[in-house]
Coordinates of N, CA and C in Angstrom, one line a residue:
X1 N 7.0 -2.3 22.1 CA 7.7 -1.8 21.0 C 6.7 -1.1 20.0
X2 N 7.0 0.1 19.6 CA 6.1 0.9 18.8 C 6.3 0.4 17.3
X3 N 5.1 0.1 16.7 CA 5.2 -0.3 15.3 C 4.8 0.9 14.4
X4 N 5.6 1.2 13.5 CA 5.4 2.4 12.7 C 5.5 2.0 11.2
X5 N 4.9 2.9 10.4 CA 4.8 2.6 9.0 C 6.0 2.9 8.2
X6 N 6.2 2.2 7.0 CA 7.3 2.4 6.2 C 7.1 3.7 5.4
X7 N 6.0 4.4 5.6 CA 5.8 5.7 5.0 C 6.6 6.7 5.8
X8 N 7.1 6.3 7.0 CA 7.7 7.2 7.9 C 9.0 7.8 7.4
X9 N 9.3 9.0 7.9 CA 10.6 9.6 7.6 C 11.1 10.2 8.9
X10 N 12.4 10.6 8.9 CA 13.0 11.0 10.1 C 12.6 12.4 10.6
X11 N 12.2 12.5 11.9 CA 11.9 13.7 12.5 C 13.1 14.2 13.3
X12 N 13.8 15.3 12.9 CA 15.0 15.7 13.5 C 14.9 16.0 15.0
X13 N 13.7 16.3 15.4 CA 13.5 16.7 16.8 C 13.4 15.4 17.7
X14 N 13.3 14.3 17.1 CA 13.2 13.0 17.9 C 14.2 12.0 17.2
X15 N 15.4 12.1 17.6 CA 16.5 11.2 16.9 C 16.1 9.8 17.0
X16 N 16.2 9.1 15.9 CA 16.0 7.7 15.9 C 14.5 7.3 15.8
X17 N 13.6 8.2 15.8 CA 12.2 7.9 15.7 C 11.7 8.3 14.3
X18 N 10.8 7.4 13.8 CA 10.3 7.6 12.4 C 8.9 8.1 12.5
X19 N 8.6 9.0 11.6 CA 7.2 9.6 11.6 C 6.7 9.7 10.2
X20 N 5.4 9.5 10.0 CA 4.9 9.6 8.6 C 4.5 11.0 8.3
X21 N 5.6 11.8 8.0 CA 5.3 13.2 7.6 C 6.6 13.7 7.1
X22 N 6.5 14.9 6.5 CA 7.7 15.6 5.9 C 8.0 15.2 4.5
X23 N 9.2 15.4 4.1 CA 9.6 15.1 2.7 C 9.9 13.6 2.5
X24 N 8.9 12.9 2.2 CA 9.1 11.4 2.1 C 10.0 11.0 1.0
X25 N 9.9 11.6 -0.1 CA 10.7 11.2 -1.3 C 12.2 11.5 -1.0
X26 N 12.5 12.6 -0.4 CA 13.9 12.9 -0.1 C 14.5 11.9 0.9
X27 N 13.7 11.5 1.9 CA 14.3 10.6 2.9 C 14.3 9.2 2.3
X28 N 13.3 8.8 1.5 CA 13.4 7.5 0.9 C 14.6 7.4 0.0
X29 N 14.9 8.5 -0.8 CA 16.0 8.5 -1.7 C 17.3 8.4 -0.9
X30 N 17.4 9.1 0.3 CA 18.6 9.0 1.1 C 18.7 7.6 1.7
X31 N 17.6 7.0 2.1 CA 17.7 5.6 2.6 C 18.2 4.7 1.5
X32 N 17.7 4.9 0.3 CA 18.1 4.0 -0.8 C 19.6 4.2 -1.1
X33 N 20.1 5.4 -1.0 CA 21.4 5.7 -1.3 C 22.4 5.1 -0.4
X34 N 21.9 4.8 0.9 CA 22.8 4.2 1.9 C 22.9 2.7 1.7
X35 N 22.0 2.1 0.8 CA 22.0 0.7 0.6 C 23.2 0.3 -0.3
X36 N 23.7 -0.9 0.0 CA 24.8 -1.4 -0.9 C 24.1 -2.1 -2.1
X37 N 24.2 -1.6 -3.3 CA 23.5 -2.1 -4.4 C 24.4 -2.9 -5.4
X38 N 24.0 -4.1 -5.7 CA 24.7 -4.9 -6.7 C 23.7 -5.1 -7.9
X39 N 24.1 -4.8 -9.1 CA 23.3 -5.0 -10.3 C 23.4 -6.4 -10.7
X40 N 22.2 -7.1 -10.8 CA 22.2 -8.5 -11.2 C 21.0 -8.6 -12.2
X41 N 21.3 -8.7 -13.5 CA 20.2 -8.8 -14.5 C 19.6 -10.2 -14.4
X42 N 18.3 -10.2 -14.5 CA 17.5 -11.4 -14.4 C 16.1 -11.2 -15.0
X43 N 15.5 -12.2 -15.4 CA 14.1 -12.0 -15.9 C 13.1 -12.9 -15.2
X44 N 13.5 -13.5 -14.0 CA 12.7 -14.3 -13.3 C 11.4 -13.6 -12.8
X45 N 10.3 -14.3 -12.8 CA 9.1 -13.7 -12.4 C 9.1 -13.6 -10.9
X46 N 9.5 -14.6 -10.2 CA 9.6 -14.5 -8.7 C 11.0 -14.8 -8.3
X47 N 11.6 -13.9 -7.4 CA 12.9 -14.0 -6.9 C 12.8 -14.8 -5.6
X48 N 13.2 -16.0 -5.6 CA 13.1 -16.8 -4.4 C 14.5 -16.9 -3.7
X49 N 15.5 -16.5 -4.4 CA 16.9 -16.6 -3.8 C 17.8 -15.6 -4.6
X50 N 19.0 -15.4 -4.1 CA 20.0 -14.6 -4.8 C 20.0 -13.2 -4.3
X51 N 20.6 -12.3 -5.1 CA 20.8 -10.9 -4.7 C 19.5 -10.2 -4.6
X52 N 18.5 -10.6 -5.3 CA 17.2 -10.0 -5.3 C 16.2 -10.6 -4.4
X53 N 16.7 -11.5 -3.5 CA 15.7 -12.1 -2.6 C 16.4 -13.3 -1.8
X54 N 15.8 -13.6 -0.7 CA 16.3 -14.8 0.1 C 15.5 -16.0 -0.3
X55 N 15.9 -17.2 0.0 CA 15.2 -18.4 -0.2 C 14.0 -18.4 0.8
X56 N 12.8 -18.4 0.3 CA 11.6 -18.3 1.1 C 11.0 -19.6 1.6
X57 N 11.5 -20.7 1.0 CA 10.9 -22.0 1.3 C 9.6 -22.0 0.4
X58 N 8.5 -21.8 1.0 CA 7.2 -21.7 0.3 C 6.9 -20.3 -0.1
X59 N 6.9 -20.0 -1.5 CA 6.7 -18.7 -2.0 C 5.3 -18.7 -2.7
X60 N 4.3 -18.2 -2.1 CA 3.0 -18.2 -2.7 C 2.6 -16.8 -3.2
X61 N 3.3 -15.7 -2.7 CA 3.2 -14.4 -3.2 C 4.4 -14.2 -4.2
X62 N 4.1 -13.9 -5.4 CA 5.1 -13.8 -6.4 C 5.1 -12.5 -7.2
X63 N 6.2 -12.1 -7.8 CA 6.3 -11.0 -8.6 C 5.9 -11.3 -10.0
X64 N 5.3 -10.3 -10.7 CA 4.8 -10.6 -12.0 C 5.5 -9.8 -13.1
X65 N 5.9 -10.5 -14.2 CA 6.4 -9.8 -15.3 C 5.4 -9.6 -16.4
X66 N 4.3 -10.2 -16.3 CA 3.1 -10.0 -17.2 C 2.2 -9.0 -16.5
X67 N 2.0 -7.8 -17.0 CA 1.3 -6.8 -16.3 C -0.2 -6.6 -16.8
X68 N -0.6 -7.6 -17.6 CA -1.9 -7.5 -18.2 C -3.0 -7.3 -17.1
X69 N -2.9 -7.9 -16.0 CA -4.0 -7.9 -15.0 C -4.1 -6.5 -14.4
X70 N -3.0 -5.7 -14.5 CA -3.0 -4.3 -13.9 C -3.2 -3.2 -14.9
X71 N -3.3 -3.5 -16.1 CA -3.4 -2.4 -17.1 C -4.7 -1.5 -16.9
X72 N -5.7 -2.1 -16.3 CA -6.9 -1.3 -16.0 C -6.6 -0.1 -15.1
X73 N -5.7 -0.3 -14.2 CA -5.3 0.9 -13.4 C -4.7 2.0 -14.2
X74 N -3.8 1.6 -15.1 CA -3.2 2.6 -16.0 C -4.2 3.3 -16.9
X75 N -5.3 2.6 -17.2 CA -6.3 3.1 -18.2 C -7.4 3.9 -17.5
X76 N -7.4 4.0 -16.2 CA -8.5 4.7 -15.5 C -8.5 6.2 -15.9
X77 N -9.7 6.8 -16.0 CA -9.8 8.2 -16.4 C -9.6 9.2 -15.3
X78 N -9.5 8.8 -14.1 CA -9.3 9.7 -13.0 C -7.9 10.4 -13.1
X79 N -7.9 11.7 -12.6 CA -6.6 12.4 -12.4 C -5.7 11.5 -11.6
X80 N -4.4 11.5 -11.9 CA -3.5 10.6 -11.3 C -3.5 10.7 -9.7
X81 N -3.5 12.0 -9.2 CA -3.5 12.2 -7.8 C -4.7 11.6 -7.1
X82 N -5.9 11.8 -7.8 CA -7.1 11.2 -7.3 C -7.1 9.7 -7.3
X83 N -6.6 9.1 -8.4 CA -6.5 7.7 -8.5 C -5.5 7.1 -7.4
X84 N -4.3 7.7 -7.3 CA -3.3 7.2 -6.4 C -3.8 7.3 -5.0
X85 N -4.4 8.4 -4.6 CA -4.8 8.6 -3.2 C -6.1 7.9 -2.8
X86 N -7.1 7.8 -3.7 CA -8.4 7.3 -3.3 C -8.9 6.2 -4.2
X87 N -8.2 5.8 -5.2 CA -8.6 4.6 -6.0 C -9.6 4.9 -7.1
X88 N -9.9 3.9 -7.9 CA -10.8 4.0 -9.0 C -12.2 4.2 -8.6
X89 N -12.9 5.1 -9.3 CA -14.3 5.4 -9.0 C -15.2 4.6 -9.9
X90 N -15.4 3.3 -9.6 CA -16.2 2.4 -10.4 C -17.0 1.4 -9.6
X91 N -17.3 1.7 -8.3 CA -17.9 0.8 -7.4 C -19.2 1.4 -6.9
X92 N -20.0 0.5 -6.3 CA -21.3 1.0 -5.7 C -21.2 1.9 -4.5
X93 N -20.2 1.5 -3.6 CA -20.0 2.2 -2.4 C -18.6 2.3 -2.0
X94 N -18.2 3.2 -1.1 CA -16.8 3.4 -0.7 C -16.7 3.6 0.8
X95 N -15.5 3.3 1.3 CA -15.2 3.6 2.7 C -13.8 4.0 2.8
X96 N -13.5 4.6 4.0 CA -12.1 5.0 4.3 C -11.7 4.3 5.5
X97 N -10.5 3.6 5.4 CA -9.9 3.1 6.6 C -8.9 4.2 7.1
X98 N -9.3 4.7 8.3 CA -8.4 5.8 8.8 C -7.3 5.2 9.6
X99 N -6.1 5.0 9.0 CA -5.0 4.5 9.6 C -4.5 5.4 10.7
X100 N -4.6 6.6 10.5 CA -4.5 7.6 11.6 C -5.9 8.3 11.7
X101 N -6.2 8.9 12.9 CA -7.5 9.7 12.9 C -7.4 10.8 12.0
X102 N -8.5 11.3 11.5 CA -8.6 12.5 10.7 C -8.0 13.7 11.5
X103 N -7.4 14.6 10.8 CA -6.9 15.8 11.5 C -8.0 16.5 12.2
X104 N -7.8 17.1 13.3 CA -8.8 17.7 14.2 C -8.9 19.2 14.0
X105 N -7.9 19.8 13.2 CA -7.9 21.2 13.0 C -7.1 21.5 11.7
X106 N -7.4 22.6 11.0 CA -6.7 22.9 9.8 C -5.2 23.1 10.0
X107 N -4.4 22.6 9.1 CA -3.0 22.8 9.2 C -2.3 21.8 10.2
X108 N -3.0 20.9 10.7 CA -2.4 19.9 11.6 C -1.4 19.0 10.9
X109 N -0.3 18.7 11.5 CA 0.7 17.8 10.9 C 0.5 16.4 11.5
X110 N 0.9 15.4 10.7 CA 0.8 14.0 11.1 C 1.5 13.8 12.4
X111 N 2.6 14.4 12.6 CA 3.4 14.2 13.9 C 2.6 14.6 15.1
X112 N 1.6 15.5 14.9 CA 0.8 16.0 16.0 C -0.4 15.1 16.2
X113 N -0.6 14.1 15.4 CA -1.8 13.3 15.5 C -1.6 12.3 16.7
X114 N -2.8 12.0 17.4 CA -2.7 11.0 18.4 C -2.9 9.7 17.8
X115 N -2.0 8.8 18.1 CA -2.2 7.4 17.7 C -2.2 6.5 18.9
X116 N -3.2 5.6 19.0 CA -3.3 4.7 20.0 C -2.0 3.8 20.0
X117 N -1.3 3.7 21.2 CA -0.1 2.9 21.2 C -0.3 1.5 20.8
X118 N -1.6 1.0 21.0 CA -1.9 -0.4 20.6 C -2.4 -0.5 19.2
X119 N -2.4 0.5 18.4 CA -2.9 0.5 17.1 C -2.1 -0.5 16.2
X120 N -2.8 -1.2 15.3 CA -2.2 -2.1 14.4 C -1.3 -1.3 13.4
X121 N -0.3 -1.9 12.9 CA 0.5 -1.4 11.8 C -0.4 -1.2 10.5
X122 N 0.0 -0.3 9.6 CA -0.8 0.0 8.4 C -1.2 -1.3 7.7
X123 N -0.2 -2.2 7.4 CA -0.4 -3.4 6.7 C -1.4 -4.3 7.4
X124 N -1.2 -4.4 8.7 CA -2.1 -5.2 9.5 C -3.6 -4.7 9.5
X125 N -3.7 -3.4 9.5 CA -5.1 -2.9 9.3 C -5.7 -3.2 8.0
X126 N -4.9 -3.1 6.9 CA -5.4 -3.5 5.6 C -5.7 -5.0 5.6
X127 N -4.9 -5.8 6.3 CA -5.2 -7.2 6.4 C -6.5 -7.5 7.0
X128 N -6.9 -6.8 8.0 CA -8.3 -6.9 8.6 C -9.3 -6.7 7.6
X129 N -9.2 -5.6 6.8 CA -10.1 -5.3 5.7 C -10.2 -6.5 4.7
X130 N -9.0 -7.0 4.2 CA -9.0 -8.0 3.2 C -9.6 -9.3 3.7
X131 N -9.4 -9.6 5.0 CA -10.0 -10.8 5.5 C -11.5 -10.8 5.4
X132 N -12.1 -9.6 5.6 CA -13.5 -9.5 5.4 C -14.0 -9.5 3.9
X133 N -13.2 -8.8 3.1 CA -13.5 -8.7 1.7 C -13.4 -10.1 1.0
X134 N -12.7 -11.0 1.6 CA -12.6 -12.3 0.9 C -13.9 -13.0 0.6
X135 N -14.9 -12.6 1.5 CA -16.3 -13.2 1.3 C -17.0 -12.5 0.1
X136 N -16.5 -11.4 -0.4 CA -17.2 -10.6 -1.4 C -16.5 -10.6 -2.8
X137 N -15.8 -11.7 -3.1 CA -15.2 -12.0 -4.4 C -15.3 -13.4 -4.7
X138 N -15.5 -13.7 -6.0 CA -15.5 -15.1 -6.5 C -14.1 -15.6 -6.8
X139 N -13.1 -14.7 -6.6 CA -11.7 -15.1 -6.9 C -10.7 -14.8 -5.8
X140 N -11.0 -15.3 -4.6 CA -10.1 -14.9 -3.5 C -8.7 -15.5 -3.6
X141 N -8.6 -16.6 -4.5 CA -7.3 -17.2 -4.7 C -6.5 -16.6 -5.9
X142 N -7.0 -15.5 -6.4 CA -6.4 -14.9 -7.6 C -6.5 -13.4 -7.4
X143 N -5.5 -12.9 -6.7 CA -5.5 -11.5 -6.3 C -4.2 -10.8 -6.7
X144 N -4.3 -9.5 -6.9 CA -3.1 -8.7 -7.4 C -2.8 -7.6 -6.4
X145 N -1.6 -7.3 -6.3 CA -1.1 -6.2 -5.4 C -0.1 -5.4 -6.2
X146 N -0.3 -4.1 -6.2 CA 0.6 -3.1 -6.7 C 1.4 -2.5 -5.6
X147 N 2.7 -2.4 -5.7 CA 3.6 -1.8 -4.7 C 4.4 -0.7 -5.3
X148 N 4.3 0.5 -4.7 CA 5.0 1.7 -5.2 C 6.5 1.4 -5.3
X149 N 7.1 1.8 -6.4 CA 8.6 1.5 -6.6 C 9.5 2.4 -5.8
X150 N 8.9 3.4 -5.1 CA 9.8 4.4 -4.4 C 10.2 3.9 -3.1
X151 N 9.7 2.7 -2.6 CA 10.2 2.2 -1.3 C 11.6 1.8 -1.4
X152 N 12.4 2.0 -0.4 CA 13.8 1.6 -0.5 C 14.0 0.1 -0.5
X153 N 12.9 -0.7 -0.4 CA 13.0 -2.1 -0.6 C 13.5 -2.5 -2.0
X154 N 13.2 -1.6 -3.0 CA 13.5 -1.9 -4.4 C 14.8 -1.2 -4.8
X155 N 15.6 -2.0 -5.5 CA 16.9 -1.4 -6.0 C 16.6 -0.6 -7.3
X156 N 17.3 0.4 -7.5 CA 17.1 1.2 -8.7 C 17.2 0.4 -10.0
X157 N 18.0 -0.6 -10.0 CA 18.2 -1.4 -11.2 C 17.3 -2.7 -11.2
X158 N 16.3 -2.7 -10.5 CA 15.3 -3.8 -10.5 C 14.8 -4.0 -11.9
X159 N 14.9 -5.2 -12.4 CA 14.6 -5.4 -13.8 C 13.1 -5.6 -14.1
X160 N 12.3 -5.8 -13.1 CA 10.9 -6.1 -13.4 C 10.2 -4.9 -14.0
X161 N 9.2 -5.2 -14.9 CA 8.4 -4.1 -15.5 C 7.5 -3.5 -14.5
X162 N 7.0 -2.3 -14.8 CA 6.2 -1.5 -13.9 C 4.9 -1.1 -14.6
X163 N 3.9 -0.9 -13.8 CA 2.7 -0.2 -14.1 C 2.9 1.3 -13.8
X164 N 2.5 2.2 -14.7 CA 2.8 3.6 -14.5 C 1.6 4.4 -14.7
X165 N 1.4 5.4 -13.8 CA 0.5 6.5 -13.9 C 1.4 7.7 -13.7
X166 N 1.0 8.9 -14.0 CA 1.8 10.1 -13.8 C 2.3 10.2 -12.3
X167 N 3.5 10.3 -12.1 CA 4.1 10.5 -10.8 C 4.1 9.3 -9.9
X168 N 3.7 8.1 -10.4 CA 3.7 6.9 -9.6 C 4.0 5.7 -10.6
X169 N 4.9 4.9 -10.1 CA 5.2 3.6 -10.8 C 5.1 2.5 -9.8
X170 N 4.6 1.4 -10.2 CA 4.3 0.3 -9.3 C 4.8 -1.1 -9.9
X171 N 5.3 -1.9 -9.0 CA 5.6 -3.3 -9.3 C 4.3 -4.2 -9.0
X172 N 4.1 -5.2 -9.8 CA 2.9 -6.1 -9.6 C 3.3 -7.4 -9.0
X173 N 2.5 -7.7 -8.0 CA 2.6 -9.0 -7.3 C 1.3 -9.8 -7.4
X174 N 1.4 -11.1 -7.2 CA 0.2 -11.9 -7.3 C 0.2 -12.9 -6.1
X175 N -1.0 -13.2 -5.6 CA -1.1 -14.1 -4.5 C -2.6 -14.4 -4.2
X176 N -2.8 -15.0 -3.1 CA -4.2 -15.3 -2.6 C -4.5 -14.4 -1.4
X177 N -5.7 -14.2 -1.1 CA -6.1 -13.4 0.1 C -5.6 -14.2 1.4
X178 N -5.6 -15.5 1.3 CA -5.2 -16.3 2.4 C -3.7 -16.1 2.7
X179 N -2.9 -15.6 1.6 CA -1.5 -15.3 1.8 C -1.2 -14.1 2.6
X180 N -2.2 -13.2 2.6 CA -1.9 -11.8 3.1 C -1.4 -11.8 4.5
X181 N -1.9 -12.6 5.4 CA -1.3 -12.5 6.8 C 0.2 -12.8 6.8
X182 N 0.8 -13.4 5.8 CA 2.2 -13.6 5.6 C 2.8 -12.6 4.7
X183 N 2.1 -11.5 4.4 CA 2.7 -10.5 3.4 C 4.1 -10.1 3.9
X184 N 4.2 -9.6 5.1 CA 5.5 -9.1 5.5 C 6.6 -10.1 5.3
X185 N 6.4 -11.3 5.8 CA 7.5 -12.3 5.8 C 7.8 -12.6 4.3
X186 N 6.8 -12.8 3.5 CA 7.1 -13.2 2.1 C 7.7 -12.1 1.3
X187 N 7.2 -10.9 1.5 CA 7.8 -9.8 0.7 C 9.2 -9.5 1.2
X188 N 9.4 -9.5 2.5 CA 10.8 -9.3 3.0 C 11.7 -10.3 2.4
X189 N 11.3 -11.6 2.2 CA 12.1 -12.6 1.7 C 12.3 -12.4 0.2
X190 N 11.2 -12.1 -0.5 CA 11.4 -11.8 -2.0 C 12.3 -10.7 -2.3
X191 N 12.2 -9.6 -1.5 CA 13.0 -8.4 -1.8 C 14.3 -8.3 -1.0
X192 N 14.6 -9.3 -0.1 CA 15.8 -9.3 0.7 C 15.8 -8.1 1.5
X193 N 14.7 -7.8 2.2 CA 14.6 -6.5 3.0 C 14.1 -6.9 4.4
X194 N 14.2 -6.0 5.3 CA 13.7 -6.4 6.7 C 12.5 -5.6 7.1
X195 N 11.8 -5.0 6.1 CA 10.6 -4.3 6.4 C 9.8 -4.2 5.1
X196 N 8.7 -4.9 5.0 CA 7.9 -5.0 3.8 C 7.1 -3.7 3.5
X197 N 7.1 -3.2 2.3 CA 6.2 -2.0 2.0 C 4.8 -2.4 2.0
X198 N 3.9 -1.5 2.3 CA 2.5 -1.7 2.2 C 2.0 -1.6 0.8
X199 N 1.1 -2.5 0.4 CA 0.7 -2.4 -1.0 C -0.2 -1.2 -1.3
X200 N 0.0 -0.6 -2.5 CA -0.7 0.6 -2.9 C -2.1 0.3 -3.4
X201 N -2.3 -0.8 -4.1 CA -3.6 -1.3 -4.6 C -3.7 -2.8 -4.4
X202 N -4.9 -3.2 -4.0 CA -5.1 -4.7 -3.9 C -6.5 -4.9 -4.5
X203 N -6.6 -5.9 -5.4 CA -7.9 -6.3 -6.0 C -7.9 -7.7 -6.4
X204 N -9.1 -8.4 -6.4 CA -9.2 -9.7 -6.9 C -9.4 -9.7 -8.4
X205 N -9.2 -10.9 -9.0 CA -9.2 -11.0 -10.5 C -10.6 -10.6 -11.0
X206 N -11.7 -10.8 -10.3 CA -13.0 -10.4 -10.7 C -13.3 -8.9 -10.5
X207 N -12.4 -8.2 -9.9 CA -12.5 -6.8 -9.6 C -13.8 -6.4 -8.8
X208 N -14.1 -7.3 -7.9 CA -15.3 -7.1 -7.1 C -15.1 -5.9 -6.2
X209 N -13.9 -5.6 -5.9 CA -13.6 -4.5 -5.0 C -12.1 -4.1 -5.2
X210 N -11.7 -3.0 -4.6 CA -10.3 -2.5 -4.7 C -10.0 -1.8 -3.4
X211 N -8.8 -2.0 -2.9 CA -8.3 -1.3 -1.7 C -7.1 -0.5 -2.2
X212 N -7.1 0.8 -1.9 CA -6.1 1.8 -2.3 C -5.4 2.4 -1.1
X213 N -4.1 2.4 -1.1 CA -3.4 3.0 0.1 C -2.1 3.6 -0.4
X214 N -2.1 4.9 -0.7 CA -1.0 5.6 -1.2 C 0.0 6.0 -0.2
X215 N 1.2 6.4 -0.6 CA 2.3 6.7 0.3 C 2.0 8.0 1.1
X216 N 1.1 8.9 0.7 CA 1.0 10.2 1.3 C -0.2 10.3 2.3
X217 N -1.4 9.9 1.9 CA -2.6 10.1 2.8 C -2.5 9.3 4.1
X218 N -3.2 9.6 5.1 CA -3.3 8.9 6.3 C -4.3 7.8 6.3
X219 N -4.9 7.5 5.2 CA -6.0 6.6 5.1 C -5.9 5.7 3.9
X220 N -6.6 4.6 3.9 CA -6.8 3.8 2.7 C -8.3 3.9 2.3
X221 N -8.5 3.7 1.0 CA -9.9 3.8 0.5 C -10.3 2.4 -0.1
X222 N -11.5 2.0 0.3 CA -12.1 0.7 -0.2 C -13.3 1.0 -1.1
X223 N -13.3 0.4 -2.3 CA -14.5 0.5 -3.1 C -15.0 -0.9 -3.3
X224 N -16.3 -1.0 -3.3 CA -16.9 -2.4 -3.5 C -18.4 -2.3 -3.5
X225 N -19.1 -3.4 -3.3 CA -20.5 -3.5 -3.3 C -21.0 -2.9 -2.0
X226 N -22.3 -2.5 -2.0 CA -22.9 -1.9 -0.8 C -22.8 -2.9 0.4
X227 N -23.0 -4.2 0.1 CA -22.9 -5.1 1.2 C -21.5 -5.2 1.8
X228 N -20.5 -5.3 0.9 CA -19.1 -5.4 1.3 C -18.7 -4.1 2.1
X229 N -19.1 -3.0 1.7 CA -18.7 -1.8 2.4 C -19.4 -1.7 3.7
X230 N -20.7 -2.1 3.8 CA -21.4 -2.1 5.1 C -20.7 -3.0 6.1
X231 N -20.2 -4.1 5.6 CA -19.5 -5.0 6.5 C -18.2 -4.4 7.0
X232 N -17.5 -3.8 6.1 CA -16.2 -3.2 6.5 C -16.4 -2.0 7.5
X233 N -17.4 -1.2 7.2 CA -17.7 -0.1 8.1 C -18.1 -0.5 9.5
X234 N -18.7 -1.7 9.6 CA -19.1 -2.2 10.9 C -18.0 -2.9 11.7
X235 N -16.8 -3.0 11.2 CA -15.7 -3.6 11.9 C -15.3 -2.8 13.1
X236 N -15.0 -3.4 14.2 CA -14.7 -2.7 15.4 C -13.2 -2.6 15.7
X237 N -12.4 -3.5 15.2 CA -11.0 -3.5 15.5 C -10.2 -2.4 14.7
X238 N -10.8 -1.8 13.7 CA -10.2 -0.8 12.9 C -11.2 0.4 12.8
X239 N -10.6 1.5 12.4 CA -11.5 2.7 12.2 C -11.8 3.0 10.8
X240 N -13.1 2.6 10.4 CA -13.5 2.7 9.0 C -14.8 3.5 9.0
X241 N -14.9 4.5 8.1 CA -16.1 5.3 7.9 C -16.5 5.2 6.4
X242 N -17.8 5.5 6.2 CA -18.2 5.6 4.8 C -17.5 6.8 4.1
X243 N -17.3 6.7 2.8 CA -16.6 7.7 2.0 C -17.5 8.1 0.8
X244 N -17.5 9.4 0.5 CA -18.2 9.9 -0.6 C -17.2 10.3 -1.7
X245 N -17.1 9.6 -2.8 CA -16.0 9.9 -3.8 C -16.1 11.3 -4.4
X246 N -17.3 12.0 -4.2 CA -17.4 13.3 -4.7 C -17.0 14.4 -3.7
X247 N -16.6 14.0 -2.6 CA -16.1 15.0 -1.5 C -14.7 14.7 -1.1
X248 N -13.9 15.7 -1.0 CA -12.5 15.5 -0.5 C -12.5 15.2 1.0
X249 N -11.8 14.2 1.4 CA -11.6 14.0 2.9 C -10.6 15.0 3.4
X250 N -10.5 15.1 4.7 CA -9.5 16.0 5.3 C -8.1 15.4 5.2
X251 N -7.1 16.2 5.1 CA -5.7 15.8 4.9 C -4.9 16.5 6.0
X252 N -3.8 15.8 6.4 CA -2.8 16.5 7.2 C -1.9 17.4 6.3
X253 N -1.4 18.4 6.9 CA -0.5 19.3 6.2 C 0.9 18.7 6.0

């Protein structure tokens, strides 16, 4: 069974197959419009049951109505597109997790990219990174996750507050790095959805590092200490290369 990203959109030439390319916002809006939506006002921090979520049993990843921990993202000086795509520039070293290989020629589209059939799902690749980064923070049990509000997992009337930068709004979640292997199950339960969105930003409370994964690029960016980045680049089960924040990486058309 082929595992594909929730960034995917419909390719008309391949009925029933999802691809990470094209007009994502239009297709996400269409997906959302097909959902049956019931408005249910609530102020709960974590939805463990009801119309905004299923009963999860043990819920260790929770939604946050206090956004204090994420205000630093809103206050970053980078241009919004640079921040959303490549993360904050405030670390010693950087790396790129190539979820798909870099384009091999100008104008290449994502649907033309070769992806190993055995490649891990986007979120699982990020999980490999986070498992290693756990050693490089003093607060592995106090981590924050921002998730883009444009995923069809979220209802338009979702009452939770959002962190905002131009052209991007995010919901805040909290959990431990040890929780992340259960990200899909817990988020699907919290949101009453059958496919958890990939987090856009992940960082520990001490901000020792940050992982950024926007809806558009084919990569995630990791910022951290020189030692942490060297460890991530050396991983063999995922494709990670060093990144220069002053140089633009290649993008698919």
